[in-house]
């Protein structure tokens, strides 16, 4: 069956009411921050100024205050056309294949050391699930956006739970591997998110995450400002709520009973429908590699891999919803 563009619009042409909420640090629970960055963005055609802050105690970077309807734009996925969905998924294939190499190198499985069952949280169009299945994984996905979930089912015939990760009810200790590509920066409660998916992961199972790093978002804004000679909203704070470094994500994974074992940077795929933006992405990537080489620091999108601790490890996670 061919996916066709939906003619149904799920939001009125006028923007939804703009309401803000202020939140404490999601990791340490304190409310003591300094301004990390400010940017101006359009939200349904309305200009807004967003503030990104950094916790003075644990270093977590996050949007605060933030829109209560922070994921509203994702709901417009239902009106996205098939060609755009296809292009977006295919643009990420090189990143997915590289990630599968990493997962297979880490290994996991009681029989032959290889991971077998895999859940992709926020699986989008299912292109990663299909790539994993070709390598012998038994796959499933969670995807709340209707158009993307439908595309994954119709084109790849993969099982999809079409619901939010916090609503999904899956058995504990079920998967050898759980992945979440470009997801954790969007969720309203990343600590609870990690605790929830850790519950579904088998002991010593592999977690793989990818997200835009906090230092790189700030540097990227400076680079693009120099190229374009204008302000550039590098944080994308209408939808991006949290920005991790290697240190802060490792700390938060530990609260969910997982230890980070490996981290690397990956290039952002040129998946915009705007060719000019894609060229800007490529220019920023070239600058990124130069800065990385000179500074010795990891910049760009972070890709991290961790393992769930055994159940008999006394230092395992605090329960979901713990403070």
mmCIF file with all atom_site columns, C-alpha atoms in Angstrom, residues 110-315:
data_model
loop_
_atom_site.group_PDB
_atom_site.id
_atom_site.type_symbol
_atom_site.label_atom_id
_atom_site.label_alt_id
_atom_site.label_comp_id
_atom_site.label_asym_id
_atom_site.label_entity_id
_atom_site.label_seq_id
_atom_site.pdbx_PDB_ins_code
_atom_site.Cartn_x
_atom_site.Cartn_y
_atom_site.Cartn_z
_atom_site.occupancy
_atom_site.B_iso_or_equiv
_atom_site.pdbx_formal_charge
_atom_site.auth_seq_id
_atom_site.auth_comp_id
_atom_site.auth_asym_id
_atom_site.auth_atom_id
_atom_site.pdbx_PDB_model_num
ATOM 1   C CA . UNK A 1 110 ? 22.999 -15.877 26.352 1.00 0.00 ? 110 UNK A CA 1
ATOM 2   C CA . UNK A 1 111 ? 23.610 -18.273 23.460 1.00 0.00 ? 111 UNK A CA 1
ATOM 3   C CA . UNK A 1 112 ? 26.267 -16.932 21.115 1.00 0.00 ? 112 UNK A CA 1
ATOM 4   C CA . UNK A 1 113 ? 27.079 -13.481 22.478 1.00 0.00 ? 113 UNK A CA 1
ATOM 5   C CA . UNK A 1 114 ? 24.983 -11.688 19.872 1.00 0.00 ? 114 UNK A CA 1
ATOM 6   C CA . UNK A 1 115 ? 22.055 -9.398  20.595 1.00 0.00 ? 115 UNK A CA 1
ATOM 7   C CA . UNK A 1 116 ? 18.777 -10.687 19.163 1.00 0.00 ? 116 UNK A CA 1
ATOM 8   C CA . UNK A 1 117 ? 15.791 -8.624  20.312 1.00 0.00 ? 117 UNK A CA 1
ATOM 9   C CA . UNK A 1 118 ? 15.717 -4.867  19.674 1.00 0.00 ? 118 UNK A CA 1
ATOM 10  C CA . UNK A 1 119 ? 13.255 -2.090  20.521 1.00 0.00 ? 119 UNK A CA 1
ATOM 11  C CA . UNK A 1 120 ? 13.611 1.312   18.858 1.00 0.00 ? 120 UNK A CA 1
ATOM 12  C CA . UNK A 1 121 ? 11.910 4.046   20.912 1.00 0.00 ? 121 UNK A CA 1
ATOM 13  C CA . UNK A 1 122 ? 10.680 6.899   18.743 1.00 0.00 ? 122 UNK A CA 1
ATOM 14  C CA . UNK A 1 123 ? 11.268 4.735   15.683 1.00 0.00 ? 123 UNK A CA 1
ATOM 15  C CA . UNK A 1 124 ? 9.829  7.255   13.220 1.00 0.00 ? 124 UNK A CA 1
ATOM 16  C CA . UNK A 1 125 ? 9.462  5.792   9.742  1.00 0.00 ? 125 UNK A CA 1
ATOM 17  C CA . UNK A 1 126 ? 11.028 2.442   10.668 1.00 0.00 ? 126 UNK A CA 1
ATOM 18  C CA . UNK A 1 127 ? 14.146 2.715   8.506  1.00 0.00 ? 127 UNK A CA 1
ATOM 19  C CA . UNK A 1 128 ? 16.394 1.781   11.427 1.00 0.00 ? 128 UNK A CA 1
ATOM 20  C CA . UNK A 1 129 ? 14.172 -1.181  12.318 1.00 0.00 ? 129 UNK A CA 1
ATOM 21  C CA . UNK A 1 130 ? 14.425 -2.467  8.759  1.00 0.00 ? 130 UNK A CA 1
ATOM 22  C CA . UNK A 1 131 ? 18.215 -2.069  8.790  1.00 0.00 ? 131 UNK A CA 1
ATOM 23  C CA . UNK A 1 132 ? 18.403 -3.986  12.083 1.00 0.00 ? 132 UNK A CA 1
ATOM 24  C CA . UNK A 1 133 ? 16.113 -6.745  10.828 1.00 0.00 ? 133 UNK A CA 1
ATOM 25  C CA . UNK A 1 134 ? 18.357 -7.259  7.799  1.00 0.00 ? 134 UNK A CA 1
ATOM 26  C CA . UNK A 1 135 ? 21.129 -8.033  10.278 1.00 0.00 ? 135 UNK A CA 1
ATOM 27  C CA . UNK A 1 136 ? 19.088 -10.685 12.047 1.00 0.00 ? 136 UNK A CA 1
ATOM 28  C CA . UNK A 1 137 ? 17.463 -8.754  14.890 1.00 0.00 ? 137 UNK A CA 1
ATOM 29  C CA . UNK A 1 138 ? 13.898 -9.413  16.009 1.00 0.00 ? 138 UNK A CA 1
ATOM 30  C CA . UNK A 1 139 ? 12.591 -5.842  16.041 1.00 0.00 ? 139 UNK A CA 1
ATOM 31  C CA . UNK A 1 140 ? 9.751  -3.693  17.386 1.00 0.00 ? 140 UNK A CA 1
ATOM 32  C CA . UNK A 1 141 ? 9.228  0.047   17.665 1.00 0.00 ? 141 UNK A CA 1
ATOM 33  C CA . UNK A 1 142 ? 7.410  2.722   19.673 1.00 0.00 ? 142 UNK A CA 1
ATOM 34  C CA . UNK A 1 143 ? 6.197  5.720   17.668 1.00 0.00 ? 143 UNK A CA 1
ATOM 35  C CA . UNK A 1 144 ? 3.431  8.162   18.733 1.00 0.00 ? 144 UNK A CA 1
ATOM 36  C CA . UNK A 1 145 ? 3.239  10.089  15.426 1.00 0.00 ? 145 UNK A CA 1
ATOM 37  C CA . UNK A 1 146 ? 0.470  8.449   13.334 1.00 0.00 ? 146 UNK A CA 1
ATOM 38  C CA . UNK A 1 147 ? 1.894  9.126   9.861  1.00 0.00 ? 147 UNK A CA 1
ATOM 39  C CA . UNK A 1 148 ? 5.355  7.811   10.716 1.00 0.00 ? 148 UNK A CA 1
ATOM 40  C CA . UNK A 1 149 ? 3.959  4.730   12.473 1.00 0.00 ? 149 UNK A CA 1
ATOM 41  C CA . UNK A 1 150 ? 1.744  4.011   9.488  1.00 0.00 ? 150 UNK A CA 1
ATOM 42  C CA . UNK A 1 151 ? 4.661  4.373   7.088  1.00 0.00 ? 151 UNK A CA 1
ATOM 43  C CA . UNK A 1 152 ? 6.743  1.895   9.116  1.00 0.00 ? 152 UNK A CA 1
ATOM 44  C CA . UNK A 1 153 ? 3.958  -0.696  9.098  1.00 0.00 ? 153 UNK A CA 1
ATOM 45  C CA . UNK A 1 154 ? 3.046  -0.316  5.429  1.00 0.00 ? 154 UNK A CA 1
ATOM 46  C CA . UNK A 1 155 ? 6.568  -0.203  3.991  1.00 0.00 ? 155 UNK A CA 1
ATOM 47  C CA . UNK A 1 156 ? 8.504  -2.487  6.337  1.00 0.00 ? 156 UNK A CA 1
ATOM 48  C CA . UNK A 1 157 ? 5.823  -4.632  8.016  1.00 0.00 ? 157 UNK A CA 1
ATOM 49  C CA . UNK A 1 158 ? 7.352  -4.112  11.450 1.00 0.00 ? 158 UNK A CA 1
ATOM 50  C CA . UNK A 1 159 ? 5.414  -4.208  14.750 1.00 0.00 ? 159 UNK A CA 1
ATOM 51  C CA . UNK A 1 160 ? 4.827  -0.696  16.089 1.00 0.00 ? 160 UNK A CA 1
ATOM 52  C CA . UNK A 1 161 ? 3.357  0.416   19.406 1.00 0.00 ? 161 UNK A CA 1
ATOM 53  C CA . UNK A 1 162 ? 1.622  3.627   18.362 1.00 0.00 ? 162 UNK A CA 1
ATOM 54  C CA . UNK A 1 163 ? 1.738  5.431   21.689 1.00 0.00 ? 163 UNK A CA 1
ATOM 55  C CA . UNK A 1 164 ? 3.858  7.602   23.918 1.00 0.00 ? 164 UNK A CA 1
ATOM 56  C CA . UNK A 1 165 ? 6.725  5.882   25.723 1.00 0.00 ? 165 UNK A CA 1
ATOM 57  C CA . UNK A 1 166 ? 5.213  6.795   29.096 1.00 0.00 ? 166 UNK A CA 1
ATOM 58  C CA . UNK A 1 167 ? 1.927  5.136   28.126 1.00 0.00 ? 167 UNK A CA 1
ATOM 59  C CA . UNK A 1 168 ? 3.440  1.955   26.685 1.00 0.00 ? 168 UNK A CA 1
ATOM 60  C CA . UNK A 1 169 ? 3.130  -1.119  28.887 1.00 0.00 ? 169 UNK A CA 1
ATOM 61  C CA . UNK A 1 170 ? 5.794  -3.673  27.963 1.00 0.00 ? 170 UNK A CA 1
ATOM 62  C CA . UNK A 1 171 ? 7.091  -6.652  29.976 1.00 0.00 ? 171 UNK A CA 1
ATOM 63  C CA . UNK A 1 172 ? 10.279 -6.088  31.980 1.00 0.00 ? 172 UNK A CA 1
ATOM 64  C CA . UNK A 1 173 ? 13.626 -7.591  30.925 1.00 0.00 ? 173 UNK A CA 1
ATOM 65  C CA . UNK A 1 174 ? 12.418 -8.219  27.362 1.00 0.00 ? 174 UNK A CA 1
ATOM 66  C CA . UNK A 1 175 ? 15.007 -6.698  24.987 1.00 0.00 ? 175 UNK A CA 1
ATOM 67  C CA . UNK A 1 176 ? 18.705 -7.268  24.366 1.00 0.00 ? 176 UNK A CA 1
ATOM 68  C CA . UNK A 1 177 ? 18.998 -3.821  22.799 1.00 0.00 ? 177 UNK A CA 1
ATOM 69  C CA . UNK A 1 178 ? 16.972 -0.605  23.158 1.00 0.00 ? 178 UNK A CA 1
ATOM 70  C CA . UNK A 1 179 ? 17.733 2.374   20.946 1.00 0.00 ? 179 UNK A CA 1
ATOM 71  C CA . UNK A 1 180 ? 16.447 5.945   20.897 1.00 0.00 ? 180 UNK A CA 1
ATOM 72  C CA . UNK A 1 181 ? 17.782 8.058   18.034 1.00 0.00 ? 181 UNK A CA 1
ATOM 73  C CA . UNK A 1 182 ? 17.238 11.829  18.383 1.00 0.00 ? 182 UNK A CA 1
ATOM 74  C CA . UNK A 1 183 ? 14.517 11.326  20.985 1.00 0.00 ? 183 UNK A CA 1
ATOM 75  C CA . UNK A 1 184 ? 15.681 12.101  24.521 1.00 0.00 ? 184 UNK A CA 1
ATOM 76  C CA . UNK A 1 185 ? 16.127 15.821  23.809 1.00 0.00 ? 185 UNK A CA 1
ATOM 77  C CA . UNK A 1 186 ? 12.376 16.031  23.080 1.00 0.00 ? 186 UNK A CA 1
ATOM 78  C CA . UNK A 1 187 ? 10.933 14.287  26.147 1.00 0.00 ? 187 UNK A CA 1
ATOM 79  C CA . UNK A 1 188 ? 9.580  16.299  29.059 1.00 0.00 ? 188 UNK A CA 1
ATOM 80  C CA . UNK A 1 189 ? 11.151 14.042  31.720 1.00 0.00 ? 189 UNK A CA 1
ATOM 81  C CA . UNK A 1 190 ? 14.368 12.385  30.464 1.00 0.00 ? 190 UNK A CA 1
ATOM 82  C CA . UNK A 1 191 ? 15.222 10.887  33.856 1.00 0.00 ? 191 UNK A CA 1
ATOM 83  C CA . UNK A 1 192 ? 11.916 9.036   33.996 1.00 0.00 ? 192 UNK A CA 1
ATOM 84  C CA . UNK A 1 193 ? 12.318 8.172   30.299 1.00 0.00 ? 193 UNK A CA 1
ATOM 85  C CA . UNK A 1 194 ? 15.620 6.378   30.970 1.00 0.00 ? 194 UNK A CA 1
ATOM 86  C CA . UNK A 1 195 ? 14.229 4.620   34.037 1.00 0.00 ? 195 UNK A CA 1
ATOM 87  C CA . UNK A 1 196 ? 11.253 3.400   32.038 1.00 0.00 ? 196 UNK A CA 1
ATOM 88  C CA . UNK A 1 197 ? 13.170 1.960   29.097 1.00 0.00 ? 197 UNK A CA 1
ATOM 89  C CA . UNK A 1 198 ? 15.775 0.461   31.440 1.00 0.00 ? 198 UNK A CA 1
ATOM 90  C CA . UNK A 1 199 ? 12.972 -1.629  32.918 1.00 0.00 ? 199 UNK A CA 1
ATOM 91  C CA . UNK A 1 200 ? 12.334 -3.183  29.487 1.00 0.00 ? 200 UNK A CA 1
ATOM 92  C CA . UNK A 1 201 ? 16.008 -3.945  28.911 1.00 0.00 ? 201 UNK A CA 1
ATOM 93  C CA . UNK A 1 202 ? 17.472 -7.314  29.894 1.00 0.00 ? 202 UNK A CA 1
ATOM 94  C CA . UNK A 1 203 ? 20.249 -7.316  32.511 1.00 0.00 ? 203 UNK A CA 1
ATOM 95  C CA . UNK A 1 204 ? 23.533 -6.492  30.733 1.00 0.00 ? 204 UNK A CA 1
ATOM 96  C CA . UNK A 1 205 ? 21.478 -5.393  27.713 1.00 0.00 ? 205 UNK A CA 1
ATOM 97  C CA . UNK A 1 206 ? 22.628 -2.520  25.510 1.00 0.00 ? 206 UNK A CA 1
ATOM 98  C CA . UNK A 1 207 ? 21.178 0.990   25.418 1.00 0.00 ? 207 UNK A CA 1
ATOM 99  C CA . UNK A 1 208 ? 22.070 3.245   22.478 1.00 0.00 ? 208 UNK A CA 1
ATOM 100 C CA . UNK A 1 209 ? 21.155 6.945   22.332 1.00 0.00 ? 209 UNK A CA 1
ATOM 101 C CA . UNK A 1 210 ? 21.823 9.763   19.905 1.00 0.00 ? 210 UNK A CA 1
ATOM 102 C CA . UNK A 1 211 ? 21.162 13.450  20.586 1.00 0.00 ? 211 UNK A CA 1
ATOM 103 C CA . UNK A 1 212 ? 22.565 16.947  19.906 1.00 0.00 ? 212 UNK A CA 1
ATOM 104 C CA . UNK A 1 213 ? 25.190 17.795  22.513 1.00 0.00 ? 213 UNK A CA 1
ATOM 105 C CA . UNK A 1 214 ? 24.955 21.003  24.528 1.00 0.00 ? 214 UNK A CA 1
ATOM 106 C CA . UNK A 1 215 ? 28.464 22.326  23.722 1.00 0.00 ? 215 UNK A CA 1
ATOM 107 C CA . UNK A 1 216 ? 28.031 21.692  20.009 1.00 0.00 ? 216 UNK A CA 1
ATOM 108 C CA . UNK A 1 217 ? 24.680 23.465  19.798 1.00 0.00 ? 217 UNK A CA 1
ATOM 109 C CA . UNK A 1 218 ? 26.269 26.602  21.208 1.00 0.00 ? 218 UNK A CA 1
ATOM 110 C CA . UNK A 1 219 ? 29.353 26.423  18.976 1.00 0.00 ? 219 UNK A CA 1
ATOM 111 C CA . UNK A 1 220 ? 27.195 25.691  15.940 1.00 0.00 ? 220 UNK A CA 1
ATOM 112 C CA . UNK A 1 221 ? 25.194 28.838  16.576 1.00 0.00 ? 221 UNK A CA 1
ATOM 113 C CA . UNK A 1 222 ? 28.400 30.899  16.624 1.00 0.00 ? 222 UNK A CA 1
ATOM 114 C CA . UNK A 1 223 ? 29.681 29.283  13.407 1.00 0.00 ? 223 UNK A CA 1
ATOM 115 C CA . UNK A 1 224 ? 26.411 29.788  11.545 1.00 0.00 ? 224 UNK A CA 1
ATOM 116 C CA . UNK A 1 225 ? 26.180 33.356  12.826 1.00 0.00 ? 225 UNK A CA 1
ATOM 117 C CA . UNK A 1 226 ? 29.560 34.060  11.223 1.00 0.00 ? 226 UNK A CA 1
ATOM 118 C CA . UNK A 1 227 ? 28.547 32.358  7.957  1.00 0.00 ? 227 UNK A CA 1
ATOM 119 C CA . UNK A 1 228 ? 25.104 33.952  7.707  1.00 0.00 ? 228 UNK A CA 1
ATOM 120 C CA . UNK A 1 229 ? 25.886 37.187  9.539  1.00 0.00 ? 229 UNK A CA 1
ATOM 121 C CA . UNK A 1 230 ? 22.621 36.826  11.419 1.00 0.00 ? 230 UNK A CA 1
ATOM 122 C CA . UNK A 1 231 ? 21.156 35.031  14.403 1.00 0.00 ? 231 UNK A CA 1
ATOM 123 C CA . UNK A 1 232 ? 20.627 31.295  13.923 1.00 0.00 ? 232 UNK A CA 1
ATOM 124 C CA . UNK A 1 233 ? 18.377 29.229  16.245 1.00 0.00 ? 233 UNK A CA 1
ATOM 125 C CA . UNK A 1 234 ? 20.815 26.368  16.747 1.00 0.00 ? 234 UNK A CA 1
ATOM 126 C CA . UNK A 1 235 ? 19.086 24.934  19.828 1.00 0.00 ? 235 UNK A CA 1
ATOM 127 C CA . UNK A 1 236 ? 15.611 24.594  18.280 1.00 0.00 ? 236 UNK A CA 1
ATOM 128 C CA . UNK A 1 237 ? 14.001 25.167  21.658 1.00 0.00 ? 237 UNK A CA 1
ATOM 129 C CA . UNK A 1 238 ? 10.394 24.878  20.488 1.00 0.00 ? 238 UNK A CA 1
ATOM 130 C CA . UNK A 1 239 ? 10.922 21.113  20.422 1.00 0.00 ? 239 UNK A CA 1
ATOM 131 C CA . UNK A 1 240 ? 14.331 20.524  22.042 1.00 0.00 ? 240 UNK A CA 1
ATOM 132 C CA . UNK A 1 241 ? 13.989 20.589  25.821 1.00 0.00 ? 241 UNK A CA 1
ATOM 133 C CA . UNK A 1 242 ? 17.244 19.036  27.094 1.00 0.00 ? 242 UNK A CA 1
ATOM 134 C CA . UNK A 1 243 ? 20.846 19.203  25.906 1.00 0.00 ? 243 UNK A CA 1
ATOM 135 C CA . UNK A 1 244 ? 23.305 16.698  27.337 1.00 0.00 ? 244 UNK A CA 1
ATOM 136 C CA . UNK A 1 245 ? 27.048 16.469  27.493 1.00 0.00 ? 245 UNK A CA 1
ATOM 137 C CA . UNK A 1 246 ? 28.903 13.175  27.808 1.00 0.00 ? 246 UNK A CA 1
ATOM 138 C CA . UNK A 1 247 ? 29.121 13.773  31.563 1.00 0.00 ? 247 UNK A CA 1
ATOM 139 C CA . UNK A 1 248 ? 25.477 14.648  32.220 1.00 0.00 ? 248 UNK A CA 1
ATOM 140 C CA . UNK A 1 249 ? 24.046 11.790  30.144 1.00 0.00 ? 249 UNK A CA 1
ATOM 141 C CA . UNK A 1 250 ? 26.360 9.291   31.885 1.00 0.00 ? 250 UNK A CA 1
ATOM 142 C CA . UNK A 1 251 ? 25.175 10.548  35.291 1.00 0.00 ? 251 UNK A CA 1
ATOM 143 C CA . UNK A 1 252 ? 21.526 10.305  34.338 1.00 0.00 ? 252 UNK A CA 1
ATOM 144 C CA . UNK A 1 253 ? 21.976 6.811   32.883 1.00 0.00 ? 253 UNK A CA 1
ATOM 145 C CA . UNK A 1 254 ? 23.416 5.713   36.233 1.00 0.00 ? 254 UNK A CA 1
ATOM 146 C CA . UNK A 1 255 ? 20.206 6.753   38.014 1.00 0.00 ? 255 UNK A CA 1
ATOM 147 C CA . UNK A 1 256 ? 18.415 4.299   35.710 1.00 0.00 ? 256 UNK A CA 1
ATOM 148 C CA . UNK A 1 257 ? 20.757 1.406   36.489 1.00 0.00 ? 257 UNK A CA 1
ATOM 149 C CA . UNK A 1 258 ? 22.912 1.695   33.376 1.00 0.00 ? 258 UNK A CA 1
ATOM 150 C CA . UNK A 1 259 ? 26.577 2.473   32.879 1.00 0.00 ? 259 UNK A CA 1
ATOM 151 C CA . UNK A 1 260 ? 27.924 4.249   29.811 1.00 0.00 ? 260 UNK A CA 1
ATOM 152 C CA . UNK A 1 261 ? 30.596 2.188   28.073 1.00 0.00 ? 261 UNK A CA 1
ATOM 153 C CA . UNK A 1 262 ? 31.279 4.158   24.909 1.00 0.00 ? 262 UNK A CA 1
ATOM 154 C CA . UNK A 1 263 ? 30.590 7.573   23.361 1.00 0.00 ? 263 UNK A CA 1
ATOM 155 C CA . UNK A 1 264 ? 31.379 9.114   19.996 1.00 0.00 ? 264 UNK A CA 1
ATOM 156 C CA . UNK A 1 265 ? 30.288 11.994  17.801 1.00 0.00 ? 265 UNK A CA 1
ATOM 157 C CA . UNK A 1 266 ? 28.331 11.629  14.578 1.00 0.00 ? 266 UNK A CA 1
ATOM 158 C CA . UNK A 1 267 ? 27.644 14.006  11.728 1.00 0.00 ? 267 UNK A CA 1
ATOM 159 C CA . UNK A 1 268 ? 24.198 15.512  11.291 1.00 0.00 ? 268 UNK A CA 1
ATOM 160 C CA . UNK A 1 269 ? 22.528 14.135  8.195  1.00 0.00 ? 269 UNK A CA 1
ATOM 161 C CA . UNK A 1 270 ? 21.496 16.602  5.478  1.00 0.00 ? 270 UNK A CA 1
ATOM 162 C CA . UNK A 1 271 ? 17.813 15.751  5.757  1.00 0.00 ? 271 UNK A CA 1
ATOM 163 C CA . UNK A 1 272 ? 16.198 19.155  5.417  1.00 0.00 ? 272 UNK A CA 1
ATOM 164 C CA . UNK A 1 273 ? 13.829 19.815  2.527  1.00 0.00 ? 273 UNK A CA 1
ATOM 165 C CA . UNK A 1 274 ? 15.670 23.123  2.154  1.00 0.00 ? 274 UNK A CA 1
ATOM 166 C CA . UNK A 1 275 ? 18.850 22.676  0.063  1.00 0.00 ? 275 UNK A CA 1
ATOM 167 C CA . UNK A 1 276 ? 20.384 25.855  1.502  1.00 0.00 ? 276 UNK A CA 1
ATOM 168 C CA . UNK A 1 277 ? 20.020 24.550  5.062  1.00 0.00 ? 277 UNK A CA 1
ATOM 169 C CA . UNK A 1 278 ? 21.651 21.283  3.996  1.00 0.00 ? 278 UNK A CA 1
ATOM 170 C CA . UNK A 1 279 ? 24.618 23.232  2.633  1.00 0.00 ? 279 UNK A CA 1
ATOM 171 C CA . UNK A 1 280 ? 24.886 25.111  5.929  1.00 0.00 ? 280 UNK A CA 1
ATOM 172 C CA . UNK A 1 281 ? 24.887 21.793  7.785  1.00 0.00 ? 281 UNK A CA 1
ATOM 173 C CA . UNK A 1 282 ? 27.742 20.520  5.646  1.00 0.00 ? 282 UNK A CA 1
ATOM 174 C CA . UNK A 1 283 ? 29.729 23.718  6.194  1.00 0.00 ? 283 UNK A CA 1
ATOM 175 C CA . UNK A 1 284 ? 29.259 23.504  9.952  1.00 0.00 ? 284 UNK A CA 1
ATOM 176 C CA . UNK A 1 285 ? 30.362 19.862  9.950  1.00 0.00 ? 285 UNK A CA 1
ATOM 177 C CA . UNK A 1 286 ? 33.645 20.774  8.257  1.00 0.00 ? 286 UNK A CA 1
ATOM 178 C CA . UNK A 1 287 ? 34.268 23.434  10.907 1.00 0.00 ? 287 UNK A CA 1
ATOM 179 C CA . UNK A 1 288 ? 33.311 20.944  13.619 1.00 0.00 ? 288 UNK A CA 1
ATOM 180 C CA . UNK A 1 289 ? 35.972 18.430  12.634 1.00 0.00 ? 289 UNK A CA 1
ATOM 181 C CA . UNK A 1 290 ? 38.608 21.138  12.674 1.00 0.00 ? 290 UNK A CA 1
ATOM 182 C CA . UNK A 1 291 ? 37.579 22.293  16.152 1.00 0.00 ? 291 UNK A CA 1
ATOM 183 C CA . UNK A 1 292 ? 37.510 18.705  17.425 1.00 0.00 ? 292 UNK A CA 1
ATOM 184 C CA . UNK A 1 293 ? 40.979 18.066  16.069 1.00 0.00 ? 293 UNK A CA 1
ATOM 185 C CA . UNK A 1 294 ? 42.431 21.202  17.681 1.00 0.00 ? 294 UNK A CA 1
ATOM 186 C CA . UNK A 1 295 ? 40.611 20.958  21.021 1.00 0.00 ? 295 UNK A CA 1
ATOM 187 C CA . UNK A 1 296 ? 40.505 17.210  21.550 1.00 0.00 ? 296 UNK A CA 1
ATOM 188 C CA . UNK A 1 297 ? 36.892 17.549  22.702 1.00 0.00 ? 297 UNK A CA 1
ATOM 189 C CA . UNK A 1 298 ? 33.853 15.627  21.451 1.00 0.00 ? 298 UNK A CA 1
ATOM 190 C CA . UNK A 1 299 ? 31.499 17.913  19.554 1.00 0.00 ? 299 UNK A CA 1
ATOM 191 C CA . UNK A 1 300 ? 28.579 17.351  17.208 1.00 0.00 ? 300 UNK A CA 1
ATOM 192 C CA . UNK A 1 301 ? 25.744 14.911  17.815 1.00 0.00 ? 301 UNK A CA 1
ATOM 193 C CA . UNK A 1 302 ? 26.611 12.531  20.630 1.00 0.00 ? 302 UNK A CA 1
ATOM 194 C CA . UNK A 1 303 ? 26.044 8.812   20.248 1.00 0.00 ? 303 UNK A CA 1
ATOM 195 C CA . UNK A 1 304 ? 26.347 6.920   23.527 1.00 0.00 ? 304 UNK A CA 1
ATOM 196 C CA . UNK A 1 305 ? 26.196 3.232   24.392 1.00 0.00 ? 305 UNK A CA 1
ATOM 197 C CA . UNK A 1 306 ? 25.572 1.749   27.815 1.00 0.00 ? 306 UNK A CA 1
ATOM 198 C CA . UNK A 1 307 ? 24.797 -1.497  29.614 1.00 0.00 ? 307 UNK A CA 1
ATOM 199 C CA . UNK A 1 308 ? 22.140 -2.263  32.180 1.00 0.00 ? 308 UNK A CA 1
ATOM 200 C CA . UNK A 1 309 ? 23.571 -3.545  35.429 1.00 0.00 ? 309 UNK A CA 1
ATOM 201 C CA . UNK A 1 310 ? 22.649 -7.050  36.634 1.00 0.00 ? 310 UNK A CA 1
ATOM 202 C CA . UNK A 1 311 ? 19.691 -7.224  39.009 1.00 0.00 ? 311 UNK A CA 1
ATOM 203 C CA . UNK A 1 312 ? 21.934 -8.388  41.847 1.00 0.00 ? 312 UNK A CA 1
ATOM 204 C CA . UNK A 1 313 ? 24.040 -5.239  41.598 1.00 0.00 ? 313 UNK A CA 1
ATOM 205 C CA . UNK A 1 314 ? 23.213 -3.187  44.719 1.00 0.00 ? 314 UNK A CA 1
ATOM 206 C CA . UNK A 1 315 ? 23.926 0.062   42.842 1.00 0.00 ? 315 UNK A CA 1
#
